[in-house]
Amino acid sequence: MSEKGEVDLTGAKQNTGVWLVKVPKYLSQQWAKASGRGEVGKLRIGKNQGKAEVEFTLNEDLTMIDSLGDKPSGVQAPRDHPFTMQTVGGQTLAVFTETQSGKEQISLEGLVVQRAECRPAVSENYMKLKRLQIEELSKPVRLSQQLEKAVTTNYKPVANHSYNLEYDRKKKEEGKRARVDKQQVLDMLFSAFEKHQYYNIKDLVDITKQPVSYLKEILRDIGIYNVKGTHKNTWELKPEYRHYQGGEEEEKETDD
Amino acid sequence: MASLGGSSSSSTEYIVRVPKNTSKKYSIMAFNSGDKVNCSSWTQARMERDMSNRRMYGVEETEEGAAGSEFGKKQREEARRKKFGIVTREFKVEDQPWILKVNGKAGKRFKGTKKGGITENASYYIFTQCPDGAFEAFPVNGWYNFVPQAKHRTLTAEEAEEEWGRRNKVVNHFSIMLQRRLREQERGPDDDDEEGEKGGKKKKKKGGRGGDLRIHDLEDDLELSSDESDSSGGEDGDSKPKKKEGDVKGKVKKKKKKKRGSDSEANEDSDDGDFEGLEVDYMSDESSSEEEVGEEKAKSNKEAVPKGIDEASESEEESEEEKQNEEEGKEEEEEEEGKKTPVQTKKKRDSSGESDTSEDSDIDGEAASALFMKKRTPPKRGGGRGSGGSSRTGSRPGTPSIDSASTSNTLRAAASKLEQGKRQVVGGSSESPAAKRLKMESSSTAVTTQSPAPSGKSTPQPPSGKSTPSSSDVQLTEEAVRRYLIRKPMTTKDLLKKFQTKRTGLSSEQTVNVLAQILKRLNPERKNVNDKMHFYLTE
């Protein structure tokens, strides 16, 4: 996805202020379950003897915690969450958004004026929730399990593997490679060398389906064998036959 | 929005919504507060992903297509990588850094790197207040730390390490970046002059020699000593660059001259102790005042011409290594002013490396070789003669060229005389005094005698008029043999050694024959010394 680049700066210009709030994982999970318009709770901001107090109360219907496994957890998420307010401090935080759909657009939504942490009010519910979480996390990922009987289904002796049978059949069907006309072989070689410059003898045998010795003879005629260098043990066409960068077949054709 | 009243507290309630179907992805753009970034001051901004880490699968490999490719190379490479367990990380666009450009081309640039792990244990939400008073919470998708990108040049890690090692020696830190820039320019244009000129104007600073100093101990010591003299109470890097503006030129040159003067006695490479002592003598002159720079300059100006010749004579005694040392430094000086320095700098050039060699340096080289009995290859001597001087002077303003020309002629004269001297004293005894004598002569006369040589050709003709067809140092002539035999008795073997086949261009048989003929003609007297037959002549 390539973003177009131009940033919409309306948010920055208006100096829109937003809050950055750190929310516990379980709470965000509960919020994801919200329905309808997405109302999740209420935020109460009060001034108590000069200090600002902020508290979030989770909606009743969102307090059911789902747990992994079959049995219902019976644990309820705590409802009260006071916010701890923090300063923005040593960082200037801005918020930007990218739209994903079709037209990519980056826009600056605003600046963070307040940081806060959402903490659960300590309660019985919360303790139960925590215990549940710990239990789930402490389960090992891998488990050793003892088996009653040894496993005997994996490797059984076989007269001949199916794979081998296939292979033999294929070989028989193909038969030995027959020599075709030299000219034809040359055609095949030239078209192959048009695609790539260096070839392994095995690959050429594969392409041309010729016996190795016959192919080698032909290759000795028109090509050279690279012993050293980066393209080790590869065949390439002789320079006079080469015409890379838009080579035409006619140029490489040779009459025998 | 319900309001609850309390005794001493008042609070308002807001509804919090978490919109479900938002198509926007929220991310945090974090700036360091020290950078003093004010988003509202931005007029326009562009932001793109930094794709420089993308390794195209094909690009790193050899190119596809016919030429240079192998059949099945891709698969083979992949198989190979799997075998060795090399796992290449997949290129995820969302994880790539951002490049933010503010206020167009001339504005600031920022690079935003994604901070990992922010969504692992807790989620961040952005709470915005809606017009209806409710809060909307959006989850934060990514956190990017934006740092400003330096537009000014910075040192790479290797360079930084080097400079760190020299931190006690380099006074002018401004020059460090200058050096680097010039080095980069070197790799670009091939024209020495161009680069030299560009560098010269800027590299007035003593520190400018920093790059050069790196190579040679001698320069380092120079630098060190000048640091000592200039600083009052240790190094003071901050104040130095400011002071150095105009001072350095005069000071350094003076220093160098004095150094050379001292070196003429020491005559060889740096002994740290020696330099320290020497420096102290001159410190009083230098460190007395910065304001006297102008005076110093004037002094050095005046002294330039006569000093130049002295320098010439002194420098010729110095080793080649020293010459190389000061070579680059001189190059800059020269370009700077082209007044006093040309003499010294030109001499310093080592003709072997540079195409743009001056006559003088070649001649100096010759002088040195005469002094130290090094046999130079003949073309070296001749090459550059007549060509170097003109090209050098061409790059400088008119008036200085006259000076340089005159001094160069002087040097040429000196060199030619030296060559003559060399021929005469080739017996191997004290050449140095002879050479010195000649040098003193030439320097005192300061005559602008044209050396007969500057034909600019590579076959050097001996200036004394001993014209011989062969292009060698020693010609097998009757004169030469006579000279040898007059000086001291020699055996035939000795004589043969003198006229080595390489130098005379004759085969050994020919040499023997010619020598025999000459001896017959000369009919020298014989003497038996150590049971060997010596020839000698008395005139």
Short mmCIF file of N, CA and C in Angstrom, two decimals, chain A residues 1 3-7 9 12-13 15-25 28 31-49 56 83 89-101 106-109 111-112 115 193-200 203 207 230-232 234 244-245, chain B residues 4 8-20 23-34 36-40 42-49 51 62 64-73 76 93-94 98 100 115 118-129 132 135 137 140 142-146:
data_model
loop_
_atom_site.label_atom_id
_atom_site.label_comp_id
_atom_site.label_asym_id
_atom_site.label_seq_id
_atom_site.Cartn_x
_atom_site.Cartn_y
_atom_site.Cartn_z
N MET A 1 0.87 -1.19 0.00
CA MET A 1 0.00 0.00 0.00
C MET A 1 0.89 1.22 0.00
N GLU A 3 1.23 5.12 0.39
CA GLU A 3 0.49 6.32 0.80
C GLU A 3 0.82 7.44 -0.14
N LYS A 4 -0.16 8.28 -0.36
CA LYS A 4 0.06 9.33 -1.35
C LYS A 4 1.06 10.37 -0.84
N GLY A 5 1.00 10.66 0.40
CA GLY A 5 2.05 11.53 0.92
C GLY A 5 1.55 12.80 1.56
N GLU A 6 0.64 13.44 0.95
CA GLU A 6 0.25 14.74 1.47
C GLU A 6 -0.52 14.55 2.78
N VAL A 7 -0.08 15.28 3.78
CA VAL A 7 -0.68 15.12 5.10
C VAL A 7 -1.70 16.23 5.33
N LEU A 9 -3.41 18.63 7.50
CA LEU A 9 -2.95 19.22 8.75
C LEU A 9 -4.05 19.94 9.53
N ALA A 12 -3.88 19.60 13.33
CA ALA A 12 -2.79 20.31 13.97
C ALA A 12 -3.08 21.80 14.02
N LYS A 13 -3.66 22.31 12.94
CA LYS A 13 -3.92 23.74 12.91
C LYS A 13 -4.96 24.12 13.95
N ASN A 15 -5.32 22.72 16.59
CA ASN A 15 -4.81 22.37 17.91
C ASN A 15 -5.78 21.50 18.68
N THR A 16 -6.31 20.55 17.98
CA THR A 16 -7.25 19.65 18.64
C THR A 16 -6.52 18.88 19.72
N GLY A 17 -7.11 18.88 20.88
CA GLY A 17 -6.45 18.17 21.97
C GLY A 17 -7.11 16.82 22.19
N VAL A 18 -6.32 15.82 22.39
CA VAL A 18 -6.86 14.50 22.66
C VAL A 18 -6.15 13.94 23.88
N TRP A 19 -6.73 12.87 24.38
CA TRP A 19 -6.12 12.18 25.50
C TRP A 19 -5.57 10.85 25.03
N LEU A 20 -4.43 10.51 25.58
CA LEU A 20 -3.87 9.20 25.30
C LEU A 20 -4.03 8.37 26.56
N VAL A 21 -4.80 7.32 26.47
CA VAL A 21 -5.13 6.54 27.66
C VAL A 21 -4.63 5.12 27.48
N LYS A 22 -3.95 4.66 28.50
CA LYS A 22 -3.47 3.28 28.48
C LYS A 22 -4.52 2.44 29.17
N VAL A 23 -4.97 1.43 28.50
CA VAL A 23 -6.11 0.64 28.97
C VAL A 23 -5.67 -0.81 29.11
N PRO A 24 -6.08 -1.47 30.18
CA PRO A 24 -5.68 -2.87 30.37
C PRO A 24 -6.26 -3.75 29.28
N LYS A 25 -5.56 -4.85 29.09
CA LYS A 25 -5.91 -5.73 27.98
C LYS A 25 -7.33 -6.27 28.11
N SER A 28 -9.92 -3.77 27.09
CA SER A 28 -10.07 -3.55 25.65
C SER A 28 -10.77 -4.74 25.02
N TRP A 31 -14.37 -4.16 25.61
CA TRP A 31 -14.86 -3.10 24.74
C TRP A 31 -15.12 -3.63 23.34
N ALA A 32 -14.33 -4.57 22.93
CA ALA A 32 -14.53 -5.11 21.59
C ALA A 32 -15.87 -5.82 21.47
N LYS A 33 -16.41 -6.20 22.61
CA LYS A 33 -17.69 -6.92 22.57
C LYS A 33 -18.87 -5.96 22.54
N ALA A 34 -18.59 -4.72 22.56
CA ALA A 34 -19.71 -3.75 22.63
C ALA A 34 -20.57 -3.84 21.38
N SER A 35 -21.80 -3.51 21.56
CA SER A 35 -22.75 -3.63 20.45
C SER A 35 -23.29 -2.26 20.12
N GLY A 36 -24.06 -2.22 19.08
CA GLY A 36 -24.75 -0.99 18.75
C GLY A 36 -23.80 0.12 18.37
N ARG A 37 -23.96 1.21 19.03
CA ARG A 37 -23.15 2.36 18.69
C ARG A 37 -21.75 2.28 19.30
N GLY A 38 -21.60 1.27 20.12
CA GLY A 38 -20.28 1.11 20.71
C GLY A 38 -20.15 1.73 22.07
N GLU A 39 -21.24 1.94 22.69
CA GLU A 39 -21.14 2.57 24.01
C GLU A 39 -20.60 1.55 24.99
N VAL A 40 -19.60 1.93 25.69
CA VAL A 40 -18.95 0.97 26.58
C VAL A 40 -19.06 1.36 28.05
N GLY A 41 -19.28 2.63 28.29
CA GLY A 41 -19.33 2.99 29.70
C GLY A 41 -19.43 4.48 29.85
N LYS A 42 -19.18 4.90 31.05
CA LYS A 42 -19.29 6.32 31.34
C LYS A 42 -18.00 6.83 31.94
N LEU A 43 -17.71 8.02 31.59
CA LEU A 43 -16.51 8.65 32.11
C LEU A 43 -16.93 9.81 32.99
N ARG A 44 -16.51 9.79 34.22
CA ARG A 44 -16.89 10.87 35.12
C ARG A 44 -15.65 11.68 35.45
N ILE A 45 -15.77 12.95 35.15
CA ILE A 45 -14.66 13.87 35.44
C ILE A 45 -15.14 14.82 36.52
N GLY A 46 -14.42 14.83 37.60
CA GLY A 46 -14.85 15.70 38.68
C GLY A 46 -13.70 16.49 39.24
N LYS A 47 -14.06 17.53 39.96
CA LYS A 47 -13.02 18.32 40.61
C LYS A 47 -13.22 18.19 42.10
N ASN A 48 -12.36 17.51 42.72
CA ASN A 48 -12.50 17.26 44.13
C ASN A 48 -11.41 18.02 44.86
N GLN A 49 -11.84 19.11 45.49
CA GLN A 49 -10.89 19.94 46.21
C GLN A 49 -9.69 20.30 45.34
N PHE A 56 -13.71 5.90 35.10
CA PHE A 56 -14.47 5.26 34.05
C PHE A 56 -15.27 4.10 34.66
N PHE A 83 -8.86 6.83 36.58
CA PHE A 83 -7.79 7.16 35.65
C PHE A 83 -6.67 7.85 36.41
N GLY A 89 4.87 15.70 29.17
CA GLY A 89 6.29 15.71 29.50
C GLY A 89 7.28 15.78 28.36
N GLY A 90 8.19 14.84 28.40
CA GLY A 90 9.35 14.96 27.51
C GLY A 90 9.09 14.63 26.07
N GLN A 91 7.84 14.46 25.72
CA GLN A 91 7.58 14.13 24.34
C GLN A 91 6.44 14.99 23.81
N THR A 92 6.54 15.29 22.57
CA THR A 92 5.41 15.93 21.90
C THR A 92 4.71 14.87 21.09
N LEU A 93 3.50 14.57 21.48
CA LEU A 93 2.82 13.47 20.82
C LEU A 93 1.72 14.01 19.92
N ALA A 94 1.76 13.54 18.73
CA ALA A 94 0.70 13.91 17.79
C ALA A 94 0.03 12.62 17.33
N VAL A 95 -1.17 12.79 16.88
CA VAL A 95 -1.93 11.63 16.44
C VAL A 95 -2.20 11.78 14.96
N PHE A 96 -1.87 10.76 14.22
CA PHE A 96 -2.19 10.81 12.80
C PHE A 96 -2.91 9.53 12.40
N THR A 97 -3.67 9.64 11.37
CA THR A 97 -4.46 8.50 10.92
C THR A 97 -4.19 8.23 9.45
N GLU A 98 -4.35 6.99 9.13
CA GLU A 98 -4.28 6.62 7.71
C GLU A 98 -5.60 5.96 7.36
N THR A 99 -6.14 6.35 6.26
CA THR A 99 -7.33 5.65 5.79
C THR A 99 -6.88 4.52 4.89
N GLN A 100 -7.49 3.40 5.09
CA GLN A 100 -7.03 2.23 4.36
C GLN A 100 -7.75 2.04 3.04
N SER A 101 -8.99 2.41 3.05
CA SER A 101 -9.81 1.99 1.92
C SER A 101 -9.51 2.81 0.69
N ILE A 106 -3.33 10.45 4.71
CA ILE A 106 -2.80 10.61 6.05
C ILE A 106 -3.29 11.95 6.58
N SER A 107 -3.84 11.94 7.78
CA SER A 107 -4.25 13.21 8.34
C SER A 107 -3.83 13.28 9.80
N LEU A 108 -3.50 14.48 10.17
CA LEU A 108 -3.07 14.71 11.54
C LEU A 108 -4.32 15.05 12.35
N GLU A 109 -4.61 14.20 13.31
CA GLU A 109 -5.85 14.40 14.04
C GLU A 109 -5.71 15.43 15.13
N LEU A 111 -3.15 16.82 18.80
CA LEU A 111 -2.01 16.65 19.70
C LEU A 111 -2.51 16.08 21.01
N VAL A 112 -1.65 15.33 21.64
CA VAL A 112 -2.02 14.75 22.92
C VAL A 112 -1.79 15.80 24.00
N ARG A 115 -2.11 12.56 29.25
CA ARG A 115 -1.93 11.11 29.24
C ARG A 115 -2.57 10.54 30.48
N PHE A 193 19.76 -21.14 -24.91
CA PHE A 193 20.78 -20.17 -24.55
C PHE A 193 20.29 -18.75 -24.74
N GLU A 194 19.22 -18.64 -25.46
CA GLU A 194 18.65 -17.29 -25.54
C GLU A 194 18.09 -16.86 -24.21
N LYS A 195 17.59 -17.82 -23.46
CA LYS A 195 16.99 -17.46 -22.19
C LYS A 195 18.02 -17.23 -21.12
N HIS A 196 19.00 -18.10 -21.07
CA HIS A 196 20.04 -17.93 -20.05
C HIS A 196 21.39 -18.13 -20.68
N GLN A 197 22.38 -17.54 -20.05
CA GLN A 197 23.70 -17.63 -20.64
C GLN A 197 24.44 -18.88 -20.22
N TYR A 198 24.26 -19.27 -19.00
CA TYR A 198 25.03 -20.39 -18.48
C TYR A 198 24.12 -21.55 -18.16
N TYR A 199 24.54 -22.72 -18.53
CA TYR A 199 23.73 -23.90 -18.26
C TYR A 199 24.60 -25.01 -17.73
N ASN A 200 24.00 -25.76 -16.86
CA ASN A 200 24.62 -26.97 -16.36
C ASN A 200 24.37 -28.07 -17.37
N ASP A 203 21.14 -29.82 -16.80
CA ASP A 203 19.95 -29.10 -17.23
C ASP A 203 19.76 -29.20 -18.73
N ILE A 207 16.65 -30.57 -20.87
CA ILE A 207 15.93 -29.77 -21.86
C ILE A 207 15.86 -30.49 -23.19
N THR A 230 32.92 -17.60 -11.53
CA THR A 230 31.66 -17.66 -10.80
C THR A 230 30.73 -18.72 -11.37
N HIS A 231 30.76 -18.87 -12.67
CA HIS A 231 29.85 -19.85 -13.25
C HIS A 231 30.60 -21.14 -13.48
N LYS A 232 30.78 -21.83 -12.41
CA LYS A 232 31.63 -23.00 -12.47
C LYS A 232 30.92 -24.16 -13.15
N THR A 234 29.88 -24.78 -16.05
CA THR A 234 28.70 -24.51 -16.86
C THR A 234 29.12 -24.35 -18.30
N TYR A 244 23.91 -11.36 -27.23
CA TYR A 244 22.97 -10.95 -26.21
C TYR A 244 22.63 -9.48 -26.38
N GLN A 245 21.70 -9.05 -25.60
CA GLN A 245 21.10 -7.73 -25.78
C GLN A 245 20.34 -7.66 -27.07
N LEU B 4 -23.72 15.15 38.43
CA LEU B 4 -23.95 14.73 39.81
C LEU B 4 -23.37 15.80 40.71
N SER B 8 -18.14 19.07 47.95
CA SER B 8 -17.07 19.96 47.51
C SER B 8 -16.54 19.53 46.16
N SER B 9 -17.26 18.68 45.54
CA SER B 9 -16.78 18.23 44.24
C SER B 9 -17.93 18.34 43.24
N SER B 10 -17.52 18.64 42.08
CA SER B 10 -18.51 18.66 41.03
C SER B 10 -17.97 17.82 39.91
N SER B 11 -18.80 17.04 39.35
CA SER B 11 -18.29 16.19 38.29
C SER B 11 -19.33 16.12 37.18
N THR B 12 -18.84 15.84 36.07
CA THR B 12 -19.72 15.65 34.92
C THR B 12 -19.44 14.29 34.33
N GLU B 13 -20.47 13.72 33.82
CA GLU B 13 -20.31 12.40 33.25
C GLU B 13 -20.40 12.48 31.75
N TYR B 14 -19.60 11.68 31.16
CA TYR B 14 -19.64 11.62 29.72
C TYR B 14 -19.74 10.17 29.31
N ILE B 15 -20.36 10.01 28.19
CA ILE B 15 -20.48 8.65 27.70
C ILE B 15 -19.24 8.35 26.86
N VAL B 16 -18.79 7.15 27.02
CA VAL B 16 -17.62 6.74 26.25
C VAL B 16 -18.07 5.74 25.20
N ARG B 17 -17.66 6.03 24.02
CA ARG B 17 -18.00 5.13 22.92
C ARG B 17 -16.73 4.63 22.27
N VAL B 18 -16.83 3.41 21.85
CA VAL B 18 -15.73 2.86 21.07
C VAL B 18 -16.30 2.51 19.70
N PRO B 19 -16.12 3.37 18.73
CA PRO B 19 -16.71 3.12 17.41
C PRO B 19 -16.17 1.82 16.82
N LYS B 20 -17.07 1.12 16.16
CA LYS B 20 -16.69 -0.20 15.69
C LYS B 20 -16.17 -0.19 14.27
N SER B 23 -12.76 3.19 9.64
CA SER B 23 -11.82 2.75 8.60
C SER B 23 -10.45 3.39 8.80
N LYS B 24 -10.39 4.28 9.75
CA LYS B 24 -9.11 4.96 9.96
C LYS B 24 -8.30 4.18 10.97
N LYS B 25 -7.00 4.17 10.72
CA LYS B 25 -6.10 3.55 11.68
C LYS B 25 -5.33 4.66 12.39
N TYR B 26 -5.39 4.61 13.69
CA TYR B 26 -4.74 5.67 14.46
C TYR B 26 -3.33 5.26 14.84
N SER B 27 -2.42 6.24 14.74
CA SER B 27 -1.05 5.99 15.18
C SER B 27 -0.54 7.22 15.89
N ILE B 28 0.45 7.00 16.70
CA ILE B 28 1.04 8.09 17.46
C ILE B 28 2.32 8.53 16.78
N MET B 29 2.47 9.83 16.72
CA MET B 29 3.69 10.41 16.17
C MET B 29 4.40 11.10 17.32
N ALA B 30 5.48 10.54 17.78
CA ALA B 30 6.13 11.07 18.98
C ALA B 30 7.38 11.84 18.61
N PHE B 31 7.45 13.07 19.10
CA PHE B 31 8.65 13.88 18.91
C PHE B 31 9.30 14.11 20.25
N ASN B 32 10.59 14.22 20.21
CA ASN B 32 11.30 14.55 21.42
C ASN B 32 11.06 16.02 21.74
N SER B 33 10.76 16.32 22.97
CA SER B 33 10.42 17.71 23.27
C SER B 33 11.61 18.63 23.06
N GLY B 34 12.80 18.06 23.11
CA GLY B 34 13.97 18.88 22.86
C GLY B 34 14.04 19.41 21.45
N LYS B 36 11.68 20.72 19.90
CA LYS B 36 10.79 21.88 19.83
C LYS B 36 9.99 21.87 18.53
N VAL B 37 9.21 20.84 18.44
CA VAL B 37 8.38 20.71 17.25
C VAL B 37 7.02 21.30 17.54
N ASN B 38 6.62 22.22 16.71
CA ASN B 38 5.31 22.83 16.85
C ASN B 38 4.47 22.50 15.64
N CYS B 39 3.57 21.57 15.81
CA CYS B 39 2.81 21.10 14.66
C CYS B 39 1.97 22.19 14.04
N SER B 40 1.53 23.11 14.82
CA SER B 40 0.64 24.12 14.26
C SER B 40 1.39 25.07 13.34
N TRP B 42 3.30 24.14 11.00
CA TRP B 42 3.57 23.52 9.71
C TRP B 42 2.59 24.03 8.68
N THR B 43 3.11 24.42 7.57
CA THR B 43 2.23 24.86 6.50
C THR B 43 1.82 23.69 5.63
N GLN B 44 2.77 22.84 5.35
CA GLN B 44 2.41 21.63 4.60
C GLN B 44 3.38 20.52 4.98
N ALA B 45 2.91 19.31 4.81
CA ALA B 45 3.74 18.18 5.21
C ALA B 45 3.47 17.01 4.29
N ARG B 46 4.51 16.24 4.07
CA ARG B 46 4.37 15.03 3.27
C ARG B 46 4.96 13.88 4.07
N MET B 47 4.29 12.78 3.99
CA MET B 47 4.80 11.63 4.72
C MET B 47 4.68 10.37 3.88
N GLU B 48 5.78 9.62 3.83
CA GLU B 48 5.77 8.39 3.05
C GLU B 48 6.52 7.34 3.82
N ARG B 49 6.25 6.11 3.41
CA ARG B 49 6.99 5.02 4.00
C ARG B 49 8.40 5.02 3.44
N MET B 51 11.03 3.03 2.03
CA MET B 51 11.12 1.70 1.44
C MET B 51 12.55 1.25 1.22
N THR B 62 22.05 -11.77 -9.33
CA THR B 62 22.47 -11.37 -10.68
C THR B 62 21.23 -11.11 -11.52
N GLU B 64 18.34 -10.92 -14.16
CA GLU B 64 17.60 -11.96 -14.88
C GLU B 64 17.90 -11.85 -16.36
N GLY B 65 17.40 -12.76 -17.08
CA GLY B 65 17.52 -12.61 -18.52
C GLY B 65 18.71 -13.33 -19.05
N ALA B 66 18.98 -13.10 -20.25
CA ALA B 66 19.90 -13.95 -20.98
C ALA B 66 21.33 -13.82 -20.47
N ALA B 67 21.85 -12.64 -20.58
CA ALA B 67 23.28 -12.55 -20.33
C ALA B 67 23.59 -12.68 -18.86
N GLY B 68 24.57 -13.46 -18.55
CA GLY B 68 25.06 -13.52 -17.18
C GLY B 68 24.18 -14.32 -16.24
N SER B 69 23.17 -14.93 -16.72
CA SER B 69 22.33 -15.68 -15.80
C SER B 69 22.50 -17.16 -16.02
N GLU B 70 22.20 -17.89 -15.00
CA GLU B 70 22.29 -19.33 -15.12
C GLU B 70 20.92 -19.93 -15.09
N PHE B 71 20.86 -21.09 -15.62
CA PHE B 71 19.60 -21.79 -15.64
C PHE B 71 19.30 -22.28 -14.24
N GLY B 72 18.15 -21.94 -13.73
CA GLY B 72 17.77 -22.44 -12.41
C GLY B 72 18.54 -21.80 -11.28
N LYS B 73 19.02 -20.61 -11.49
CA LYS B 73 19.84 -19.99 -10.45
C LYS B 73 19.01 -19.64 -9.24
N ARG B 76 18.32 -22.59 -7.15
CA ARG B 76 19.52 -23.07 -6.48
C ARG B 76 19.87 -22.17 -5.31
N VAL B 93 5.24 -3.78 4.92
CA VAL B 93 5.17 -2.33 4.67
C VAL B 93 4.75 -1.59 5.93
N GLU B 94 3.90 -2.21 6.71
CA GLU B 94 3.38 -1.49 7.87
C GLU B 94 4.44 -1.26 8.92
N TRP B 98 8.63 5.84 8.68
CA TRP B 98 8.04 6.93 7.93
C TRP B 98 9.10 7.99 7.66
N LEU B 100 8.99 11.93 7.08
CA LEU B 100 8.10 13.09 7.12
C LEU B 100 8.87 14.32 6.69
N LYS B 115 7.88 1.84 17.04
CA LYS B 115 8.26 1.34 18.35
C LYS B 115 7.53 0.04 18.56
N ILE B 118 4.05 -2.18 21.70
CA ILE B 118 3.13 -1.35 22.47
C ILE B 118 1.76 -2.00 22.60
N THR B 119 1.48 -2.95 21.75
CA THR B 119 0.16 -3.56 21.85
C THR B 119 0.22 -4.90 22.52
N GLU B 120 1.32 -5.19 23.14
CA GLU B 120 1.44 -6.53 23.69
C GLU B 120 0.69 -6.70 24.99
N ASN B 121 0.98 -5.82 25.92
CA ASN B 121 0.39 -6.04 27.25
C ASN B 121 -0.75 -5.09 27.55
N ALA B 122 -0.75 -3.96 26.95
CA ALA B 122 -1.83 -3.01 27.22
C ALA B 122 -2.17 -2.33 25.92
N SER B 123 -3.34 -1.77 25.86
CA SER B 123 -3.73 -1.06 24.65
C SER B 123 -3.81 0.42 24.94
N TYR B 124 -3.40 1.17 23.96
CA TYR B 124 -3.53 2.62 24.05
C TYR B 124 -4.77 3.04 23.27
N TYR B 125 -5.48 3.98 23.87
CA TYR B 125 -6.66 4.50 23.18
C TYR B 125 -6.56 6.01 23.12
N ILE B 126 -7.08 6.51 22.04
CA ILE B 126 -7.14 7.96 21.91
C ILE B 126 -8.56 8.39 22.24
N PHE B 127 -8.70 9.22 23.25
CA PHE B 127 -10.01 9.72 23.64
C PHE B 127 -10.18 11.11 23.05
N THR B 128 -11.15 11.21 22.16
CA THR B 128 -11.48 12.54 21.62
C THR B 128 -12.88 12.89 22.07
N GLN B 129 -13.05 14.16 22.25
CA GLN B 129 -14.38 14.59 22.66
C GLN B 129 -15.18 14.99 21.44
N ASP B 132 -21.04 16.25 20.64
CA ASP B 132 -22.17 16.02 21.54
C ASP B 132 -21.71 15.76 22.96
N PHE B 135 -17.29 10.99 24.67
CA PHE B 135 -15.92 10.67 24.29
C PHE B 135 -15.92 9.49 23.36
N ALA B 137 -13.36 6.62 21.82
CA ALA B 137 -12.04 6.02 22.05
C ALA B 137 -11.65 5.21 20.83
N VAL B 140 -5.00 2.64 19.40
CA VAL B 140 -3.78 3.08 18.71
C VAL B 140 -3.14 1.87 18.04
N GLY B 142 -0.21 1.96 16.04
CA GLY B 142 1.24 1.93 16.03
C GLY B 142 1.79 3.20 16.63
N TRP B 143 3.00 3.08 17.13
CA TRP B 143 3.67 4.23 17.75
C TRP B 143 4.96 4.44 16.99
N TYR B 144 5.14 5.67 16.49
CA TYR B 144 6.34 5.97 15.73
C TYR B 144 7.09 7.09 16.42
N ASN B 145 8.33 6.85 16.66
CA ASN B 145 9.19 7.89 17.23
C ASN B 145 9.86 8.64 16.09
N PHE B 146 9.57 9.94 16.02
CA PHE B 146 10.12 10.73 14.93
C PHE B 146 11.34 11.51 15.41
#
